[in-house]
mmCIF file of C-alpha atoms in Angstrom:
data_model
loop_
_atom_site.group_PDB
_atom_site.id
_atom_site.type_symbol
_atom_site.label_atom_id
_atom_site.label_comp_id
_atom_site.label_asym_id
_atom_site.label_seq_id
_atom_site.Cartn_x
_atom_site.Cartn_y
_atom_site.Cartn_z
ATOM 1 C CA MET V 3 0.523 26.077 33.899
ATOM 2 C CA SER V 4 2.130 25.594 37.130
ATOM 3 C CA ALA V 5 1.263 27.657 40.169
ATOM 4 C CA GLN V 6 4.677 29.192 40.395
ATOM 5 C CA THR V 7 4.240 30.538 36.552
ATOM 6 C CA ASP V 8 0.802 31.551 37.396
ATOM 7 C CA GLU V 9 1.909 33.517 40.275
ATOM 8 C CA ARG V 10 4.664 34.931 38.350
ATOM 9 C CA ILE V 11 2.388 35.995 35.482
ATOM 10 C CA ASP V 12 -0.057 37.529 37.929
ATOM 11 C CA GLY V 13 2.845 39.432 39.686
ATOM 12 C CA TYR V 14 4.093 41.072 36.196
ATOM 13 C CA ALA V 15 0.344 41.793 35.645
ATOM 14 C CA ARG V 16 -0.117 43.606 38.804
ATOM 15 C CA GLY V 17 3.187 45.425 38.168
ATOM 16 C CA LEU V 18 2.019 46.609 34.792
ATOM 17 C CA PHE V 19 -1.245 47.714 36.065
ATOM 18 C CA GLU V 20 0.054 49.757 38.930
ATOM 19 C CA LEU V 21 2.624 51.270 36.801
ATOM 20 C CA ALA V 22 0.056 52.320 34.025
ATOM 21 C CA LYS V 23 -2.165 53.533 36.706
ATOM 22 C CA ALA V 24 0.335 55.590 38.375
ATOM 23 C CA GLU V 25 1.280 57.206 35.102
ATOM 24 C CA GLY V 26 -2.448 58.104 34.275
ATOM 25 C CA THR V 27 -2.580 56.335 31.211
ATOM 26 C CA LEU V 28 -4.204 53.114 32.030
ATOM 27 C CA ASP V 29 -6.891 53.062 29.411
ATOM 28 C CA GLU V 30 -4.430 53.854 26.649
ATOM 29 C CA VAL V 31 -1.599 51.482 27.693
ATOM 30 C CA GLU V 32 -4.156 48.789 28.590
ATOM 31 C CA ASP V 33 -5.272 49.028 24.972
ATOM 32 C CA GLU V 34 -1.987 49.077 23.163
ATOM 33 C CA LEU V 35 -0.841 46.288 25.426
ATOM 34 C CA PHE V 36 -3.628 44.173 24.298
ATOM 35 C CA ARG V 37 -3.262 44.898 20.762
ATOM 36 C CA PHE V 38 0.452 43.957 20.847
ATOM 37 C CA ALA V 39 -0.184 41.007 22.651
ATOM 38 C CA ARG V 40 -2.520 39.531 19.977
ATOM 39 C CA SER V 41 -0.043 40.626 17.170
ATOM 40 C CA TYR V 42 2.533 38.830 19.333
ATOM 41 C CA GLU V 43 0.159 35.844 19.259
ATOM 42 C CA SER V 44 -0.232 35.806 15.497
ATOM 43 C CA ASN V 45 3.140 36.596 14.478
ATOM 44 C CA ASP V 46 5.543 33.719 14.622
ATOM 45 C CA ASP V 47 8.640 35.631 13.817
ATOM 46 C CA LEU V 48 7.899 38.311 16.240
ATOM 47 C CA ARG V 49 7.318 35.705 18.901
ATOM 48 C CA ASP V 50 10.301 33.522 18.253
ATOM 49 C CA ALA V 51 12.484 36.809 18.284
ATOM 50 C CA LEU V 52 11.105 38.112 21.500
ATOM 51 C CA SER V 53 11.290 34.806 23.279
ATOM 52 C CA ASP V 54 14.624 33.628 22.182
ATOM 53 C CA ASP V 55 17.007 33.443 25.075
ATOM 54 C CA GLN V 56 19.979 33.392 22.628
ATOM 55 C CA ILE V 57 19.354 36.855 21.604
ATOM 56 C CA PRO V 58 20.474 39.395 24.086
ATOM 57 C CA PRO V 59 18.030 41.334 26.246
ATOM 58 C CA SER V 60 19.116 44.773 25.099
ATOM 59 C CA LYS V 61 18.762 43.393 21.301
ATOM 60 C CA ARG V 62 14.994 42.263 22.136
ATOM 61 C CA GLN V 63 14.267 45.634 23.906
ATOM 62 C CA ALA V 64 15.495 47.456 20.720
ATOM 63 C CA ILE V 65 13.268 45.303 18.678
ATOM 64 C CA VAL V 66 10.321 46.174 20.720
ATOM 65 C CA GLU V 67 11.405 50.056 20.642
ATOM 66 C CA ASP V 68 11.812 49.857 16.857
ATOM 67 C CA LEU V 69 8.385 48.242 16.404
ATOM 68 C CA LEU V 70 6.360 50.541 18.801
ATOM 69 C CA GLY V 71 8.597 53.621 19.086
ATOM 70 C CA GLY V 72 6.350 55.627 16.975
ATOM 71 C CA SER V 73 2.924 54.229 17.391
ATOM 72 C CA ALA V 74 2.521 53.412 21.058
ATOM 73 C CA THR V 75 3.118 55.643 24.283
ATOM 74 C CA PRO V 76 6.266 55.464 26.071
ATOM 75 C CA THR V 77 4.761 53.807 29.047
ATOM 76 C CA THR V 78 3.668 50.922 26.820
ATOM 77 C CA VAL V 79 6.997 50.639 25.164
ATOM 78 C CA GLN V 80 8.853 50.550 28.374
ATOM 79 C CA LEU V 81 6.450 48.057 30.208
ATOM 80 C CA ILE V 82 6.915 45.613 26.974
ATOM 81 C CA SER V 83 10.593 46.209 26.894
ATOM 82 C CA MET V 84 10.430 45.379 30.596
ATOM 83 C CA VAL V 85 8.919 41.984 30.211
ATOM 84 C CA VAL V 86 10.790 40.959 27.259
ATOM 85 C CA GLY V 87 14.356 42.094 28.631
ATOM 86 C CA SER V 88 13.319 40.239 31.771
ATOM 87 C CA GLY V 89 13.020 37.021 29.695
ATOM 88 C CA ARG V 90 9.364 36.788 30.100
ATOM 89 C CA GLY V 91 8.522 37.479 26.360
ATOM 90 C CA ARG V 92 6.865 33.920 26.042
ATOM 91 C CA ASP V 93 4.438 34.845 28.876
ATOM 92 C CA LEU V 94 3.598 38.247 27.468
ATOM 93 C CA PRO V 95 -0.002 37.425 26.110
ATOM 94 C CA ALA V 96 -0.856 35.998 29.405
ATOM 95 C CA ILE V 97 0.551 38.774 31.449
ATOM 96 C CA VAL V 98 -1.187 41.401 29.231
ATOM 97 C CA ASP V 99 -4.550 39.304 29.544
ATOM 98 C CA ARG V 100 -4.200 39.324 33.126
ATOM 99 C CA MET V 101 -3.410 42.851 33.486
ATOM 100 C CA VAL V 102 -6.465 43.872 31.099
ATOM 101 C CA GLN V 103 -8.765 41.630 33.291
ATOM 102 C CA ARG V 104 -7.171 43.362 36.434
ATOM 103 C CA ALA V 105 -7.880 46.781 34.966
ATOM 104 C CA ALA V 106 -11.501 45.804 33.998
ATOM 105 C CA SER V 107 -12.193 44.519 37.401
ATOM 106 C CA ALA V 108 -11.069 47.662 38.958
ATOM 107 C CA LYS V 109 -13.779 49.533 36.996
ATOM 108 C CA ASP V 110 -16.319 46.736 37.746
ATOM 109 C CA LEU V 111 -16.127 45.651 33.997
ATOM 110 C CA GLU V 112 -15.779 42.399 32.246
ATOM 111 C CA VAL V 113 -13.357 42.121 29.264
ATOM 112 C CA ALA V 114 -15.246 41.447 26.056
ATOM 113 C CA GLU V 115 -12.595 40.365 23.191
ATOM 114 C CA VAL V 116 -14.114 40.803 19.901
ATOM 115 C CA ARG V 117 -12.334 39.657 16.712
ATOM 116 C CA SER V 118 -13.464 41.348 13.455
ATOM 117 C CA ALA V 119 -12.285 41.181 9.734
ATOM 118 C CA VAL V 120 -12.490 45.098 9.650
ATOM 119 C CA GLU V 121 -11.844 47.716 11.953
ATOM 120 C CA LEU V 122 -14.925 48.845 14.049
ATOM 121 C CA THR V 123 -15.783 52.597 14.086
ATOM 122 C CA ALA V 124 -16.232 54.268 17.627
ATOM 123 C CA ASP V 125 -19.887 54.393 16.821
ATOM 124 C CA GLN V 126 -19.920 50.407 16.152
ATOM 125 C CA GLN V 127 -17.914 49.837 19.117
ATOM 126 C CA ASP V 128 -20.367 51.980 21.418
ATOM 127 C CA ARG V 129 -23.264 50.167 20.131
ATOM 128 C CA LEU V 130 -21.549 46.646 20.095
ATOM 129 C CA LYS V 131 -20.628 47.381 23.840
ATOM 130 C CA ALA V 132 -24.267 48.125 24.748
ATOM 131 C CA ALA V 133 -25.353 45.072 22.916
ATOM 132 C CA LEU V 134 -23.004 42.794 24.690
ATOM 133 C CA ALA V 135 -23.906 44.238 27.918
ATOM 134 C CA ASN V 136 -27.400 43.795 27.090
ATOM 135 C CA ALA V 137 -26.747 40.180 25.924
ATOM 136 C CA THR V 138 -24.630 39.129 28.806
ATOM 137 C CA GLY V 139 -26.080 41.278 31.592
ATOM 138 C CA LYS V 140 -22.701 42.753 32.532
ATOM 139 C CA ASN V 141 -20.798 46.076 31.992
ATOM 140 C CA VAL V 142 -18.042 45.030 29.459
ATOM 141 C CA ALA V 143 -14.691 46.703 28.429
ATOM 142 C CA LEU V 144 -14.328 46.174 24.822
ATOM 143 C CA LYS V 145 -11.089 44.781 23.104
ATOM 144 C CA VAL V 146 -11.418 44.675 19.654
ATOM 145 C CA ILE V 147 -9.036 42.568 17.363
ATOM 146 C CA VAL V 148 -8.798 42.972 13.771
ATOM 147 C CA ASP V 149 -8.326 39.327 12.449
ATOM 148 C CA PRO V 150 -8.664 38.828 8.434
ATOM 149 C CA SER V 151 -9.071 35.059 9.245
ATOM 150 C CA VAL V 152 -12.727 35.467 10.461
ATOM 151 C CA LEU V 153 -13.495 36.643 6.837
ATOM 152 C CA GLY V 154 -16.506 38.565 8.166
ATOM 153 C CA GLY V 155 -18.972 38.990 10.883
ATOM 154 C CA LEU V 156 -17.834 38.986 14.647
ATOM 155 C CA VAL V 157 -16.895 36.769 17.391
ATOM 156 C CA ALA V 158 -17.220 38.114 20.800
ATOM 157 C CA THR V 159 -15.947 36.283 24.196
ATOM 158 C CA VAL V 160 -17.087 37.627 27.533
ATOM 159 C CA GLY V 161 -15.869 35.418 30.160
ATOM 160 C CA ASP V 162 -17.128 31.834 29.334
ATOM 161 C CA THR V 163 -19.459 33.153 26.604
ATOM 162 C CA VAL V 164 -18.612 33.036 23.323
ATOM 163 C CA ILE V 165 -20.952 34.786 20.513
ATOM 164 C CA ASP V 166 -19.754 33.322 17.435
ATOM 165 C CA ASP V 167 -21.280 34.888 13.983
ATOM 166 C CA THR V 168 -18.309 34.750 11.658
ATOM 167 C CA VAL V 169 -18.092 33.782 8.263
ATOM 168 C CA ARG V 170 -15.270 31.565 8.973
ATOM 169 C CA THR V 171 -17.214 29.622 11.447
ATOM 170 C CA ARG V 172 -20.266 29.221 8.997
ATOM 171 C CA LEU V 173 -17.652 28.054 6.423
ATOM 172 C CA ASP V 174 -16.352 25.431 8.622
ATOM 173 C CA GLN V 175 -19.716 24.259 9.441
ATOM 174 C CA LEU V 176 -20.418 24.140 6.043
ATOM 175 C CA LYS V 177 -17.271 21.860 5.256
ATOM 176 C CA SER V 178 -18.043 19.666 8.271
ATOM 177 C CA ARG V 179 -21.444 19.037 6.825
ATOM 178 C CA LEU V 180 -20.052 18.457 3.637
ATOM 179 C CA MET T 4 22.153 -136.881 1.557
ATOM 180 C CA SER T 5 19.883 -136.907 -1.397
ATOM 181 C CA ALA T 6 22.464 -135.473 -3.584
ATOM 182 C CA LEU T 7 24.930 -138.041 -2.412
ATOM 183 C CA PHE T 8 22.166 -140.512 -3.550
ATOM 184 C CA LEU T 9 22.154 -138.870 -6.765
ATOM 185 C CA ALA T 10 25.642 -138.938 -7.423
ATOM 186 C CA VAL T 11 26.237 -142.485 -6.758
ATOM 187 C CA GLU T 12 23.258 -143.635 -8.750
ATOM 188 C CA ASP T 13 22.901 -143.664 -12.407
ATOM 189 C CA PRO T 14 20.186 -141.831 -13.699
ATOM 190 C CA SER T 15 19.407 -144.068 -16.271
ATOM 191 C CA GLN T 16 19.092 -147.035 -13.481
ATOM 192 C CA THR T 17 16.129 -145.128 -11.657
ATOM 193 C CA HIS T 18 12.517 -146.605 -11.757
ATOM 194 C CA HIS T 19 11.050 -143.336 -12.882
ATOM 195 C CA TRP T 20 12.713 -140.550 -14.606
ATOM 196 C CA LEU T 21 10.621 -137.862 -12.459
ATOM 197 C CA PHE T 22 9.370 -139.429 -9.080
ATOM 198 C CA PRO T 23 12.017 -140.440 -6.438
ATOM 199 C CA GLU T 24 12.761 -143.774 -4.941
ATOM 200 C CA GLY T 25 10.410 -144.565 -1.997
ATOM 201 C CA TYR T 26 13.101 -144.275 0.919
ATOM 202 C CA GLU T 27 14.138 -141.019 -0.638
ATOM 203 C CA LEU T 28 10.889 -139.911 -0.516
ATOM 204 C CA LEU T 29 10.368 -140.998 3.095
ATOM 205 C CA PHE T 30 13.672 -139.621 4.243
ATOM 206 C CA GLY T 31 13.132 -136.375 2.310
ATOM 207 C CA SER T 32 9.542 -136.239 3.814
ATOM 208 C CA LEU T 33 11.298 -136.610 7.421
ATOM 209 C CA ALA T 34 13.850 -134.031 6.646
ATOM 210 C CA THR T 35 11.451 -131.534 5.433
ATOM 211 C CA ALA T 36 9.290 -132.208 8.570
ATOM 212 C CA ILE T 37 12.204 -131.764 10.957
ATOM 213 C CA VAL T 38 13.375 -128.795 9.208
ATOM 214 C CA LEU T 39 9.827 -127.454 9.282
ATOM 215 C CA GLY T 40 9.431 -128.326 12.758
ATOM 216 C CA LEU T 41 12.855 -126.669 13.674
ATOM 217 C CA LEU T 42 11.813 -123.703 11.774
ATOM 218 C CA ILE T 43 8.463 -123.552 13.559
ATOM 219 C CA TRP T 44 10.117 -124.175 16.943
ATOM 220 C CA LYS T 45 12.988 -121.592 16.386
ATOM 221 C CA ALA T 46 11.806 -118.991 14.018
ATOM 222 C CA GLY T 47 8.190 -119.160 14.759
ATOM 223 C CA PRO T 48 8.148 -116.871 17.786
ATOM 224 C CA THR T 49 10.577 -114.539 16.101
ATOM 225 C CA LEU T 50 8.674 -114.248 12.885
ATOM 226 C CA LYS T 51 5.345 -114.192 14.929
ATOM 227 C CA LYS T 52 6.908 -111.554 17.125
ATOM 228 C CA GLY T 53 7.997 -109.592 13.976
ATOM 229 C CA PHE T 54 4.531 -109.932 12.396
ATOM 230 C CA THR T 55 2.901 -108.876 15.539
ATOM 231 C CA GLY T 56 5.405 -105.839 15.830
ATOM 232 C CA ARG T 57 4.573 -104.952 12.213
ATOM 233 C CA THR T 58 1.156 -105.346 12.767
ATOM 234 C CA GLU T 59 1.330 -103.086 15.842
ATOM 235 C CA ARG T 60 3.337 -100.694 13.859
ATOM 236 C CA VAL T 61 1.123 -100.523 10.939
ATOM 237 C CA GLN T 62 -1.698 -100.308 13.446
ATOM 238 C CA LYS T 63 0.280 -97.509 15.131
ATOM 239 C CA GLU T 64 0.798 -95.698 11.983
ATOM 240 C CA LEU T 65 -2.725 -96.203 11.074
ATOM 241 C CA ASP T 66 -3.844 -94.772 14.530
ATOM 242 C CA ASP T 67 -1.060 -91.924 14.059
ATOM 243 C CA ALA T 68 -2.602 -91.197 10.582
ATOM 244 C CA ALA T 69 -6.281 -91.385 11.899
ATOM 245 C CA GLU T 70 -5.150 -89.036 14.644
ATOM 246 C CA THR T 71 -3.313 -86.591 12.221
ATOM 247 C CA LEU T 72 -6.308 -86.875 9.959
ATOM 248 C CA ALA T 73 -8.728 -85.844 13.104
ATOM 249 C CA ALA T 74 -6.321 -83.250 13.960
ATOM 250 C CA ALA T 75 -6.309 -81.926 10.472
ATOM 251 C CA ARG T 76 -9.897 -81.992 10.228
ATOM 252 C CA VAL T 77 -10.046 -79.936 13.413
ATOM 253 C CA GLU T 78 -7.408 -77.681 12.012
ATOM 254 C CA ALA T 79 -9.289 -77.402 8.824
ATOM 255 C CA ASP T 80 -12.514 -76.527 10.741
ATOM 256 C CA ARG T 81 -10.634 -73.906 12.951
ATOM 257 C CA ILE T 82 -9.103 -72.686 9.546
ATOM 258 C CA ARG T 83 -12.622 -72.506 8.154
ATOM 259 C CA GLU T 84 -13.981 -70.889 11.134
ATOM 260 C CA VAL T 85 -11.095 -68.168 11.173
ATOM 261 C CA ARG T 86 -11.706 -67.651 7.526
ATOM 262 C CA GLY T 87 -15.230 -67.119 8.341
ATOM 263 C CA ASP T 88 -14.112 -64.736 11.117
ATOM 264 C CA ILE T 89 -11.679 -62.952 8.767
ATOM 265 C CA ASP T 90 -14.639 -62.556 6.216
ATOM 266 C CA SER T 91 -16.897 -61.473 8.551
ATOM 267 C CA GLU T 92 -14.059 -58.867 9.775
ATOM 268 C CA ARG T 93 -13.346 -57.881 6.248
ATOM 269 C CA ARG T 94 -17.119 -57.434 5.679
ATOM 270 C CA GLN T 95 -17.190 -55.169 8.921
ATOM 271 C CA LEU T 96 -13.982 -53.369 7.985
ATOM 272 C CA LEU T 97 -15.247 -52.605 4.490
ATOM 273 C CA ALA T 98 -18.618 -51.603 5.803
ATOM 274 C CA GLU T 99 -16.846 -49.194 8.203
ATOM 275 C CA ALA T 100 -14.525 -47.903 5.319
ATOM 276 C CA ASP T 101 -17.398 -47.218 3.343
ATOM 277 C CA GLU T 102 -19.298 -45.506 6.361
ATOM 278 C CA ARG T 103 -16.457 -43.436 7.245
ATOM 279 C CA ALA T 104 -15.716 -42.527 3.299
ATOM 280 C CA ALA T 105 -19.395 -41.453 3.115
ATOM 281 C CA ALA T 106 -18.944 -39.537 6.378
ATOM 282 C CA LEU T 107 -15.718 -37.689 4.998
ATOM 283 C CA ILE T 108 -17.396 -37.046 1.704
ATOM 284 C CA ASN T 109 -20.443 -35.622 3.427
ATOM 285 C CA GLU T 110 -18.348 -33.780 5.778
ATOM 286 C CA GLY T 111 -15.992 -32.419 3.188
ATOM 287 C CA ARG T 112 -19.333 -31.173 1.077
ATOM 288 C CA ALA T 113 -20.630 -29.559 3.843
ATOM 289 C CA ARG T 114 -17.257 -27.832 4.578
ATOM 290 C CA LEU T 115 -17.003 -27.043 0.970
ATOM 291 C CA ALA T 116 -20.535 -25.654 0.870
ATOM 292 C CA ALA T 117 -19.875 -23.572 4.003
ATOM 293 C CA GLU T 118 -16.550 -22.266 2.697
ATOM 294 C CA ILE T 119 -18.095 -21.219 -0.640
ATOM 295 C CA ALA T 120 -21.074 -19.503 1.429
ATOM 296 C CA GLU T 121 -18.205 -17.861 3.415
ATOM 297 C CA MET T 122 -16.423 -16.718 0.508
ATOM 298 C CA GLU T 123 -19.474 -15.317 -1.144
ATOM 299 C CA THR T 124 -20.410 -13.512 1.728
ATOM 300 C CA LYS T 125 -17.073 -12.076 2.136
ATOM 301 C CA ALA T 126 -16.933 -11.223 -1.551
ATOM 302 C CA ASP T 127 -20.360 -9.518 -1.332
ATOM 303 C CA ALA T 128 -18.987 -7.512 1.926
ATOM 304 C CA ASP T 129 -15.754 -6.617 0.211
ATOM 305 C CA ILE T 130 -17.693 -5.410 -2.952
ATOM 306 C CA ALA T 131 -20.322 -3.417 -0.673
ATOM 307 C CA ALA T 132 -17.095 -2.152 1.237
ATOM 308 C CA VAL T 133 -15.338 -1.124 -1.982
ATOM 309 C CA ASN T 134 -18.535 0.593 -3.116
ATOM 310 C CA SER T 135 -19.122 2.327 0.180
ATOM 311 C CA ARG T 136 -15.350 3.539 0.325
ATOM 312 C CA ALA T 137 -15.488 4.494 -3.156
ATOM 313 C CA SER T 138 -18.653 6.424 -2.434
ATOM 314 C CA ASP T 139 -17.395 7.959 0.623
ATOM 315 C CA GLU T 140 -14.077 8.970 -1.017
ATOM 316 C CA MET T 141 -16.178 10.447 -3.771
ATOM 317 C CA ARG T 142 -18.344 12.373 -1.472
ATOM 318 C CA SER T 143 -15.372 13.623 0.577
ATOM 319 C CA GLU T 144 -13.609 14.595 -2.480
ATOM 320 C CA ILE T 145 -16.764 16.401 -3.626
ATOM 321 C CA GLY T 146 -17.263 17.964 -0.107
ATOM 322 C CA HIS T 147 -13.450 19.059 -0.076
ATOM 323 C CA LEU T 148 -13.757 20.752 -3.598
ATOM 324 C CA ALA T 149 -16.961 22.435 -2.715
ATOM 325 C CA ALA T 150 -15.371 23.657 0.632
ATOM 326 C CA MET T 151 -12.319 25.015 -1.336
ATOM 327 C CA THR T 152 -14.520 26.673 -3.806
ATOM 328 C CA ALA T 153 -16.830 27.826 -0.982
ATOM 329 C CA ASP T 154 -13.757 29.339 0.644
ATOM 330 C CA GLN T 155 -12.495 31.076 -2.496
ATOM 331 C CA VAL T 156 -16.020 32.157 -3.684
ATOM 332 C CA VAL T 157 -16.598 33.866 -0.059
ATOM 333 C CA GLU T 158 -13.326 35.339 0.114
ATOM 334 C CA GLN T 159 -13.607 36.968 -3.320
ATOM 335 C CA THR T 160 -17.138 38.218 -2.709
ATOM 336 C CA LEU T 161 -16.822 39.404 0.585
ATOM 337 C CA ASP T 162 -16.151 43.158 0.089
ATOM 338 C CA ASP T 163 -16.073 45.879 2.828
ATOM 339 C CA GLU T 164 -19.799 46.753 2.350
ATOM 340 C CA THR T 165 -20.945 43.167 3.161
ATOM 341 C CA ARG T 166 -18.358 42.927 6.052
ATOM 342 C CA GLN T 167 -19.765 46.026 7.470
ATOM 343 C CA ARG T 168 -23.130 44.709 7.007
ATOM 344 C CA LEU T 169 -22.331 41.596 8.899
ATOM 345 C CA VAL T 170 -20.918 43.712 11.639
ATOM 346 C CA GLU T 171 -24.228 45.703 11.811
ATOM 347 C CA ASP T 172 -26.208 42.275 11.712
ATOM 348 C CA PHE T 173 -24.188 41.047 14.619
ATOM 349 C CA ILE T 174 -24.626 44.022 16.738
ATOM 350 C CA SER T 175 -28.304 43.980 15.976
ATOM 351 C CA ARG T 176 -28.751 40.507 16.815
ATOM 352 C CA VAL T 177 -26.726 40.519 19.954
ATOM 353 C CA GLY T 178 -28.378 43.704 21.167
ATOM 354 C CA ALA T 179 -31.806 42.169 20.481
ATOM 355 C CA SER T 180 -30.924 39.048 22.521
ATOM 356 C CA GLN T 181 -31.558 38.215 26.213
ATOM 357 C CA PRO T 182 -28.848 37.130 28.515
ATOM 358 C CA ALA T 183 -29.706 33.580 28.499
ATOM 359 C CA GLU T 184 -29.749 33.407 24.674
ATOM 360 C CA ALA T 185 -26.236 35.066 24.322
ATOM 361 C CA SER T 186 -23.984 32.249 24.004
ATOM 362 C CA SER T 187 -23.531 30.245 21.016
#
């Protein structure tokens, strides 16, 4: 990633952060943006549609509004539409990740990205947050991604620390040994 | 003159039918002596010269023959000597040829033995490699099948309860660990 691109991503992330903060929905918008970014990464069709320069910006924005219209806050929809409409759809995950890091830093937290095969209950998330804080020695902002490919268990990434106890990883290790 | 006397005399009148008369014998002897003297005087040197020349020529021929004989003997000796050299050279060449042939045979045998040994070693290595490859392929195939089976079995047997238990195990394990133990 070039310095210019990095600077641009950082600029967009800062813009998203300030707008969400100004709207007073930072936590909710941050969470929705994070989930959308993960969906964007894992869905080839969605990624192709939103990053295709041949599709007019208004069409791409319409796709975003169709997808999120009823399930996300208007601020989230507007922010994603803005990024996609300006032709930066390809950088959306990086922008969102930077924005999430910025939001966590503002609250003196470290982002803890957790992948799970199943949805975690609020109680599980609270206990997991406490467990990760205990294990890493940092206050964490938990971002849970439901990822069926892990099959079972969890993998948590906090900064450079990765705690992996998924069935997928165990199966991969088993395959490697076989 | 004798013929004249004979012609004019009657043979039947001679005193003897075989011997001439005395004067005939005298004159005949004188004439013979004169003729012989003339012959000795005139033809003698020529004859002597001729005989001497012939003798010299014969002697020369004899000398030449002797010289030729000596040369022939020398040549014969030389030829014998050369033949002896040739025989020696031939024996030497034959000995060298035998030696070279023996060396070639030994070298060929050694090379053949080395090639056979190398081929045997290569064959052994090939057999071992084939065995190893077949074994590896079989292990790989078994591993692949086992992994596929494991994937399917795990996916089929992982129900929500098991997944929740895994989540709880993770939370318990991570919560119990210290910062230094966290990374995996």
